[in-house]
Amino acid sequence: MMKFYMLLIHMLFINYLFSQENILYGSLSSINNKPIQNGTVVVYQGNKIVAYTYTDSKGKFQISFENKDTLISTVKIVANSLGYEQQEKIVSIKEKSNMPIDFVLKEKSELLNEVVLESWEKIKVKRDTITYKVAAFKDGSERVVEDLLKNIPGIQVTSDGNIKVNGKVIDKLLIEGDNLFDDKYKLLTKNLDASYIDEVEVLNNFEDNPVIKNFQESEKVALNLKLKEDKKNVWFGNLDLGYGTDNRYNSTANIGLLKKKVKLFNLTNLNSIGKTALLQVKNTGEINFNGFDTNKKNEKTNNKLVNIDNLSSSNFSNNEDVFNNSFLNSLSFVTNLSKQTKLRNLTYLTYDEIDKQNNNLIQYFIAPETISFIEKNKISIQDLSFATEFELKHYANNETYITYDFTFENNPTETSGNLVFNDDNILQIQKDKKHNFFNHLNITKKITKNTLLLAYGYLGINNTEQDYTIQPNIFSSIFNNNENSTINQNSNTPLNYYGITSEIITKSSKSEYGLEFSATVDNDNIESNFIFDNQSPIDTLSNNTKYKNSRLEITGKYNYDISRLFKISSSLNISQNYLNVNDTEKQLFFVNPKIRFNTKKTKVGNFGVSYSYQNNLPQARYLTESFILKNYRTFNRGTDDIQQINNHSFGFFYTFNNYKKQFLINSFLFHSFSDKSYGVNSQITEQTNFNQYQIIGGSKLTNYNLSITKYLKAFSSTLKVSTQQSWSNNPIIINNNISKVINYNANYRIQGTTYFKLPVNFKYAFQYNYSKGEFDNQISTNDYLEGKLDATLKLSSQWFLKLENNYYAINSNDYWFTNANLNYNPEKSRFSYILSANNLSNITEFKDVFISEYQRNETNFRIIPRYLLLNIKYRF
């Protein structure tokens, strides 16, 4: 009997040895000893695939697997890559669990038919990577990377500088595979010389987290900029000095270094041509923190109560209405502290002096009679911003990935406003001190082959102090006091929040399960004092709102691959909220489901439908006890009625991507409605607006976007047709009149770029804009046209001439802006020269009319007059 037990223990021990996890590691290289990137390594046990992976940029790989069939003592390792012959090796798995194995692959030229390389476009398609050879898309007038990206089919640069690929906002902008700027990538695209770029790669199914990348598919997209070979491993850069008439200037100084262990960029710009510095670092994209996403950051900003810069913008493409003096300097680098650890830093300093001047005629079409007044605004802004961000990434043994991100921002601003309101002169001064402090820690751990553990912790501390002064006392008739008094409002809005979230994910052959736990706390306070001269604060215009929300959540997730082409995703979020507002406690229990059905890489495109139900709580600014002065005529006040808002959202999307033929379709339909909303009850007079938030009924919103991009080979050009439309229905109360505000906005756009093998090429666009508003049984409409025609003429191999023409037809007024740029690039010279002539028609005033459902604004903008600018650039 004892021998039987010993034999049984021995067999169990042998079975354990054969079922333990084995690790293979090694490299793929060519016969010329060149590392092979993105090669495939597959492990077969019998005829079954038990594991696979891809090689990194150095040709290295590491793969782990379990021996579940103890009767098979060997595995087959197959290595291949596009353009190389496949190679197989048989490895015994009885010997040891960690085994080195290297492959040397022979080239196989006949496999090149898997790569699409069109002569006209220089586009290469390989798996999920589309590579554009930028030389095929240049017209010679590009100055910075943003100009270059605008020429590439399928890539869109929005008016605020954000980048989209076939309608999808990019997740990252990489340089030679590294992320230097994160969400501040506009620093790079608006300043880096376009001549340095050799290729632009579109990375579909992108995932920055290597552990997740090997675990599941991604729906993200990123861009990777590849520089010319002569810019690698050496210092490079440029000095560009530009000065012109009317004291206009635009100068840059850039330096960069790209090596294996370190990548670095220092970008500097000074200008007075409308290119403000802060907008180059301001993140205008929305942060959506629904579900677990290790690349996103939960960063919240506190309430900004006062804003006297309420002048509308004309949204000109070249900022013709922005008078500025701006300075920007940014330093960014990525360095490898070890093979597993990277450090990234971005530090920037910006300073803007901005002058605005608008004249407005404002009319409110409300009962019992129309209210109208005139504003003549002159606003001067001095805006200083300093920020630094450090990010540390550590990747250990293919199983653990850790990132820590720290950010500090300091942004003091002073805004002075000289206003003539009807016939009264009003001086406004707004001084802001803003501080932001963010911390993020992400940990991804591979527990087993089919199980991941993710954890995220964050801490944010924000504070905005505002000192607002008005002279003279324009509210003397309301408060029955001295009209020569000075009005002063001091406000402080501290916000601190913190939380921790963890999720465990496991998958089988077709299913993926996730269970997420989170605990978060938000403290959002609003403090304000309203004072006449040095008197005591007025209680009815002072606030001390304390808002705290502690939340516990659990979320279950389930994804199922119905087939190779169809997938369903679902989640159910349950949360308990403990809300405390001014010592009044309230508990709210939420259940929020989501479900989505979508296709995956079908020949006719991809489509999906989704539904979500979301409970929301009011923000602190909706709950202030007293009125707060926002500008010289507007007071806002919250409510003590705290209710949850229930919102239903439906979505549908369809995309089609044929990069071989450059035929792209992107379509999206979104509809949401809520049972109630926090609307505004406004009391409007000729002198003041008193707004108070309250529950006033449900709202509806519908958005539809469609864009179609096609390369027309017969005409050597790209054509894009698009439309954006939105419908909204919101309740509002104005002067005790309750009504629905119904809005419809639409634009229809046709644009294109030619790639003629001729000395001349064109960019053109035509857009029709239409809006319609309805309030209290009255309907108002507004429409206008925009047109653009740019021509680039190659006079010789050294001389280029570019003409930019922008046309606007608004309310029977026609405006035509023309700019001209003459470029001289001497051969075999480090110098180049640009002579720019801007606003040749010398338009000095632009009149715009905005008509909403109950309001009409007639605005005159001041325009930068005609000027010449000469730039001399030296590249090294």
Tab-separated table of C-alpha atoms in Angstrom, residues 130-363:
chain	number	residue	atom	x	y	z
A	130	ILE	CA	-1.619	52.166	-43.281
A	131	THR	CA	1.566	53.987	-44.283
A	132	TYR	CA	1.457	57.199	-46.312
A	133	LYS	CA	4.601	58.339	-48.109
A	134	VAL	CA	4.207	62.060	-47.518
A	135	ALA	CA	6.204	63.093	-50.592
A	136	ALA	CA	3.194	62.049	-52.683
A	137	PHE	CA	0.907	64.463	-50.794
A	138	LYS	CA	3.043	67.581	-50.560
A	139	ASP	CA	2.418	70.616	-52.696
A	140	GLY	CA	5.479	72.561	-51.510
A	141	SER	CA	3.639	75.088	-49.330
A	142	GLU	CA	3.488	73.052	-46.095
A	143	ARG	CA	5.230	74.744	-43.195
A	144	VAL	CA	4.301	72.604	-40.171
A	145	VAL	CA	3.065	69.040	-39.613
A	146	GLU	CA	-0.560	70.186	-39.367
A	147	ASP	CA	-0.403	71.520	-42.944
A	148	LEU	CA	0.894	68.154	-44.102
A	149	LEU	CA	-1.769	66.095	-42.316
A	150	LYS	CA	-4.523	68.163	-43.922
A	151	ASN	CA	-3.376	66.847	-47.332
A	152	ILE	CA	-3.668	63.147	-46.494
A	153	PRO	CA	-6.960	61.399	-47.414
A	154	GLY	CA	-8.942	60.157	-44.434
A	155	ILE	CA	-7.144	62.426	-41.939
A	156	GLN	CA	-9.017	65.486	-40.693
A	157	VAL	CA	-7.612	68.357	-38.647
A	158	THR	CA	-10.480	70.208	-36.956
A	159	SER	CA	-10.589	73.972	-36.470
A	160	ASP	CA	-9.317	73.589	-32.880
A	161	GLY	CA	-6.377	71.408	-33.971
A	162	ASN	CA	-7.697	67.975	-32.939
A	163	ILE	CA	-6.983	65.120	-35.349
A	164	LYS	CA	-9.476	62.542	-36.594
A	165	VAL	CA	-9.010	59.499	-38.809
A	166	ASN	CA	-12.157	58.710	-40.769
A	167	GLY	CA	-14.268	60.464	-38.133
A	168	LYS	CA	-12.589	58.866	-35.089
A	169	VAL	CA	-10.494	61.051	-32.747
A	170	ILE	CA	-6.961	59.689	-32.462
A	171	ASP	CA	-5.839	58.243	-29.142
A	172	LYS	CA	-2.163	59.184	-29.510
A	173	LEU	CA	0.230	60.989	-31.838
A	174	LEU	CA	3.541	59.115	-31.782
A	175	ILE	CA	6.972	60.065	-33.069
A	176	GLU	CA	9.040	57.085	-34.167
A	177	GLY	CA	6.796	54.929	-31.996
A	178	ASP	CA	7.039	57.025	-28.823
A	179	ASN	CA	4.470	59.289	-27.174
A	180	LEU	CA	6.114	62.623	-26.301
A	181	PHE	CA	3.155	64.998	-26.023
A	182	ASP	CA	0.170	62.839	-24.997
A	183	ASP	CA	-3.024	64.911	-25.381
A	184	LYS	CA	-0.979	68.105	-25.976
A	185	TYR	CA	0.053	66.923	-29.453
A	186	LYS	CA	-1.003	70.258	-30.998
A	187	LEU	CA	2.319	71.586	-29.718
A	188	LEU	CA	4.001	69.307	-32.231
A	189	THR	CA	1.631	69.559	-35.178
A	190	LYS	CA	1.497	73.369	-35.073
A	191	ASN	CA	5.264	73.908	-34.660
A	192	LEU	CA	7.370	71.044	-36.078
A	193	ASP	CA	8.738	71.643	-39.580
A	194	ALA	CA	6.827	69.540	-42.126
A	195	SER	CA	9.980	68.904	-44.171
A	196	TYR	CA	11.302	66.517	-41.485
A	197	ILE	CA	8.493	63.964	-41.974
A	198	ASP	CA	9.033	61.000	-44.295
A	199	GLU	CA	5.985	58.830	-43.551
A	200	VAL	CA	2.713	59.030	-41.646
A	201	GLU	CA	1.353	55.763	-40.267
A	202	VAL	CA	-2.282	55.206	-39.304
A	203	LEU	CA	-2.353	52.568	-36.569
A	204	ASN	CA	-5.763	50.919	-36.349
A	205	ASN	CA	-6.590	48.668	-33.365
A	206	PHE	CA	-3.982	50.641	-31.432
A	207	GLU	CA	-3.267	49.880	-27.792
A	208	ASP	CA	-0.524	51.583	-25.799
A	209	ASN	CA	-0.678	49.084	-22.928
A	210	PRO	CA	1.378	46.024	-24.038
A	211	VAL	CA	-0.297	43.631	-21.594
A	212	ILE	CA	-3.780	44.543	-22.841
A	213	LYS	CA	-2.542	44.565	-26.448
A	214	ASN	CA	-1.676	40.872	-26.185
A	215	PHE	CA	-4.932	40.119	-24.393
A	216	GLN	CA	-7.756	41.725	-26.384
A	217	GLU	CA	-8.582	43.724	-29.484
A	218	SER	CA	-8.783	47.503	-29.456
A	219	GLU	CA	-10.960	49.993	-31.300
A	220	LYS	CA	-8.538	52.917	-30.912
A	221	VAL	CA	-6.591	54.612	-33.677
A	222	ALA	CA	-3.279	56.468	-33.480
A	223	LEU	CA	-0.853	58.254	-35.794
A	224	ASN	CA	2.874	57.620	-35.936
A	225	LEU	CA	5.204	60.145	-37.566
A	226	LYS	CA	8.358	58.690	-39.102
A	227	LEU	CA	11.158	61.153	-39.752
A	228	LYS	CA	13.712	61.131	-42.539
A	229	GLU	CA	16.821	59.056	-41.937
A	230	ASP	CA	19.126	62.077	-41.837
A	231	LYS	CA	17.179	63.392	-38.793
A	232	LYS	CA	17.851	60.341	-36.652
A	233	ASN	CA	20.672	60.037	-34.105
A	234	VAL	CA	21.707	63.654	-34.693
A	235	TRP	CA	20.671	67.046	-33.384
A	236	PHE	CA	18.409	68.828	-35.857
A	237	GLY	CA	16.177	71.857	-35.917
A	238	ASN	CA	15.508	75.240	-37.434
A	239	LEU	CA	15.548	78.943	-36.686
A	240	ASP	CA	12.835	80.924	-38.460
A	241	LEU	CA	12.802	84.719	-38.145
A	242	GLY	CA	9.850	86.641	-39.528
A	243	TYR	CA	9.055	90.347	-39.395
A	244	GLY	CA	6.765	92.559	-41.444
A	245	THR	CA	4.761	95.726	-41.781
A	246	ASP	CA	2.606	97.093	-38.959
A	247	ASN	CA	5.040	95.443	-36.492
A	248	ARG	CA	3.774	91.947	-37.327
A	249	TYR	CA	6.142	89.093	-36.480
A	250	ASN	CA	6.246	85.303	-36.435
A	251	SER	CA	9.446	83.557	-35.336
A	252	THR	CA	10.228	80.005	-34.264
A	253	ALA	CA	13.231	78.138	-32.888
A	254	ASN	CA	12.998	74.348	-32.749
A	255	ILE	CA	15.502	71.653	-31.851
A	256	GLY	CA	15.125	67.884	-31.706
A	257	LEU	CA	17.039	64.666	-31.092
A	258	LEU	CA	15.845	61.149	-31.883
A	259	LYS	CA	17.949	58.279	-30.557
A	260	LYS	CA	17.150	54.813	-29.248
A	261	LYS	CA	17.539	55.793	-25.608
A	262	VAL	CA	16.211	59.338	-25.728
A	263	LYS	CA	13.899	61.460	-27.865
A	264	LEU	CA	13.708	65.207	-27.237
A	265	PHE	CA	11.998	68.283	-28.689
A	266	ASN	CA	12.221	71.918	-27.678
A	267	LEU	CA	9.721	74.112	-29.532
A	268	THR	CA	9.607	77.907	-29.324
A	269	ASN	CA	7.324	80.400	-31.053
A	270	LEU	CA	6.707	84.158	-30.852
A	271	ASN	CA	4.049	85.733	-33.038
A	272	SER	CA	1.515	88.530	-33.487
A	273	ILE	CA	-0.418	86.969	-36.390
A	274	GLY	CA	-3.318	85.452	-34.405
A	275	LYS	CA	-1.690	82.177	-33.320
A	276	THR	CA	-2.347	82.237	-29.564
A	277	ALA	CA	-0.090	80.107	-27.370
A	278	LEU	CA	-2.524	78.758	-24.761
A	279	LEU	CA	-4.831	77.204	-27.372
A	280	GLN	CA	-1.900	75.059	-28.526
A	281	VAL	CA	-1.713	73.334	-25.144
A	282	LYS	CA	-5.363	73.469	-24.136
A	283	ASN	CA	-7.096	70.124	-24.489
A	284	THR	CA	-10.410	70.838	-26.198
A	285	GLY	CA	-11.384	67.209	-26.592
A	286	GLU	CA	-13.939	65.670	-24.237
A	287	ILE	CA	-12.721	63.145	-21.690
A	288	ASN	CA	-15.111	60.248	-21.359
A	289	PHE	CA	-14.451	58.121	-18.293
A	290	ASN	CA	-17.088	55.440	-18.718
A	291	GLY	CA	-15.737	51.975	-18.113
A	292	PHE	CA	-12.134	50.996	-17.597
A	293	ASP	CA	-9.664	52.542	-20.029
A	294	THR	CA	-6.055	52.561	-18.913
A	295	ASN	CA	-5.109	55.305	-21.371
A	296	LYS	CA	-7.628	57.857	-20.131
A	297	LYS	CA	-7.278	60.061	-17.096
A	298	ASN	CA	-10.000	61.162	-14.728
A	299	GLU	CA	-9.170	64.875	-14.629
A	300	LYS	CA	-11.818	67.326	-13.439
A	301	THR	CA	-11.675	71.104	-13.399
A	302	ASN	CA	-13.467	73.311	-10.918
A	303	ASN	CA	-16.119	75.936	-11.545
A	304	LYS	CA	-15.181	79.241	-13.147
A	305	LEU	CA	-17.880	81.633	-11.970
A	306	VAL	CA	-16.929	84.915	-13.688
A	307	ASN	CA	-16.261	85.424	-17.379
A	308	ILE	CA	-16.296	88.924	-18.819
A	309	ASP	CA	-14.744	87.699	-22.068
A	310	ASN	CA	-18.151	87.010	-23.549
A	311	LEU	CA	-17.330	88.342	-27.004
A	312	SER	CA	-18.409	85.960	-29.712
A	313	SER	CA	-15.803	84.623	-32.122
A	314	SER	CA	-15.994	84.678	-35.882
A	315	ASN	CA	-14.181	81.311	-36.122
A	316	PHE	CA	-12.042	82.422	-39.033
A	317	SER	CA	-9.750	79.714	-40.363
A	318	ASN	CA	-6.683	81.970	-40.136
A	319	ASN	CA	-7.667	83.931	-36.995
A	320	GLU	CA	-8.015	87.188	-38.900
A	321	ASP	CA	-9.882	88.755	-35.954
A	322	VAL	CA	-7.297	87.895	-33.245
A	323	PHE	CA	-4.911	90.692	-32.203
A	324	ASN	CA	-2.179	89.110	-30.101
A	325	ASN	CA	1.381	89.028	-28.840
A	326	SER	CA	2.186	85.450	-27.881
A	327	PHE	CA	5.133	83.420	-26.620
A	328	LEU	CA	5.422	79.643	-26.312
A	329	ASN	CA	8.216	77.355	-25.208
A	330	SER	CA	7.825	73.643	-24.623
A	331	LEU	CA	10.355	70.943	-23.757
A	332	SER	CA	9.417	67.290	-24.076
A	333	PHE	CA	11.481	64.137	-23.856
A	334	VAL	CA	11.214	60.372	-23.519
A	335	THR	CA	14.117	58.352	-22.178
A	336	ASN	CA	14.676	54.681	-21.463
A	337	LEU	CA	15.799	54.331	-17.854
A	338	SER	CA	16.154	50.593	-18.473
A	339	LYS	CA	14.867	47.979	-20.911
A	340	GLN	CA	11.590	47.871	-18.990
A	341	THR	CA	11.222	51.482	-17.799
A	342	LYS	CA	10.512	54.754	-19.640
A	343	LEU	CA	10.275	58.301	-18.373
A	344	ARG	CA	8.381	61.032	-20.234
A	345	ASN	CA	8.240	64.733	-19.418
A	346	LEU	CA	6.461	67.692	-20.959
A	347	THR	CA	7.047	71.193	-19.584
A	348	TYR	CA	5.712	74.339	-21.203
A	349	LEU	CA	5.410	78.065	-20.624
A	350	THR	CA	2.940	80.235	-22.538
A	351	TYR	CA	2.102	83.921	-22.466
A	352	ASP	CA	-0.614	85.704	-24.440
A	353	GLU	CA	-1.594	89.349	-24.745
A	354	ILE	CA	-4.890	89.493	-26.622
A	355	ASP	CA	-6.964	92.498	-27.639
A	356	LYS	CA	-10.571	92.176	-28.757
A	357	GLN	CA	-12.971	94.818	-29.988
A	358	ASN	CA	-16.594	94.132	-30.911
A	359	ASN	CA	-19.732	96.196	-31.303
A	360	ASN	CA	-22.999	94.365	-30.609
A	361	LEU	CA	-26.655	95.099	-31.127
A	362	ILE	CA	-28.607	92.611	-29.000
A	363	GLN	CA	-32.363	92.048	-29.148
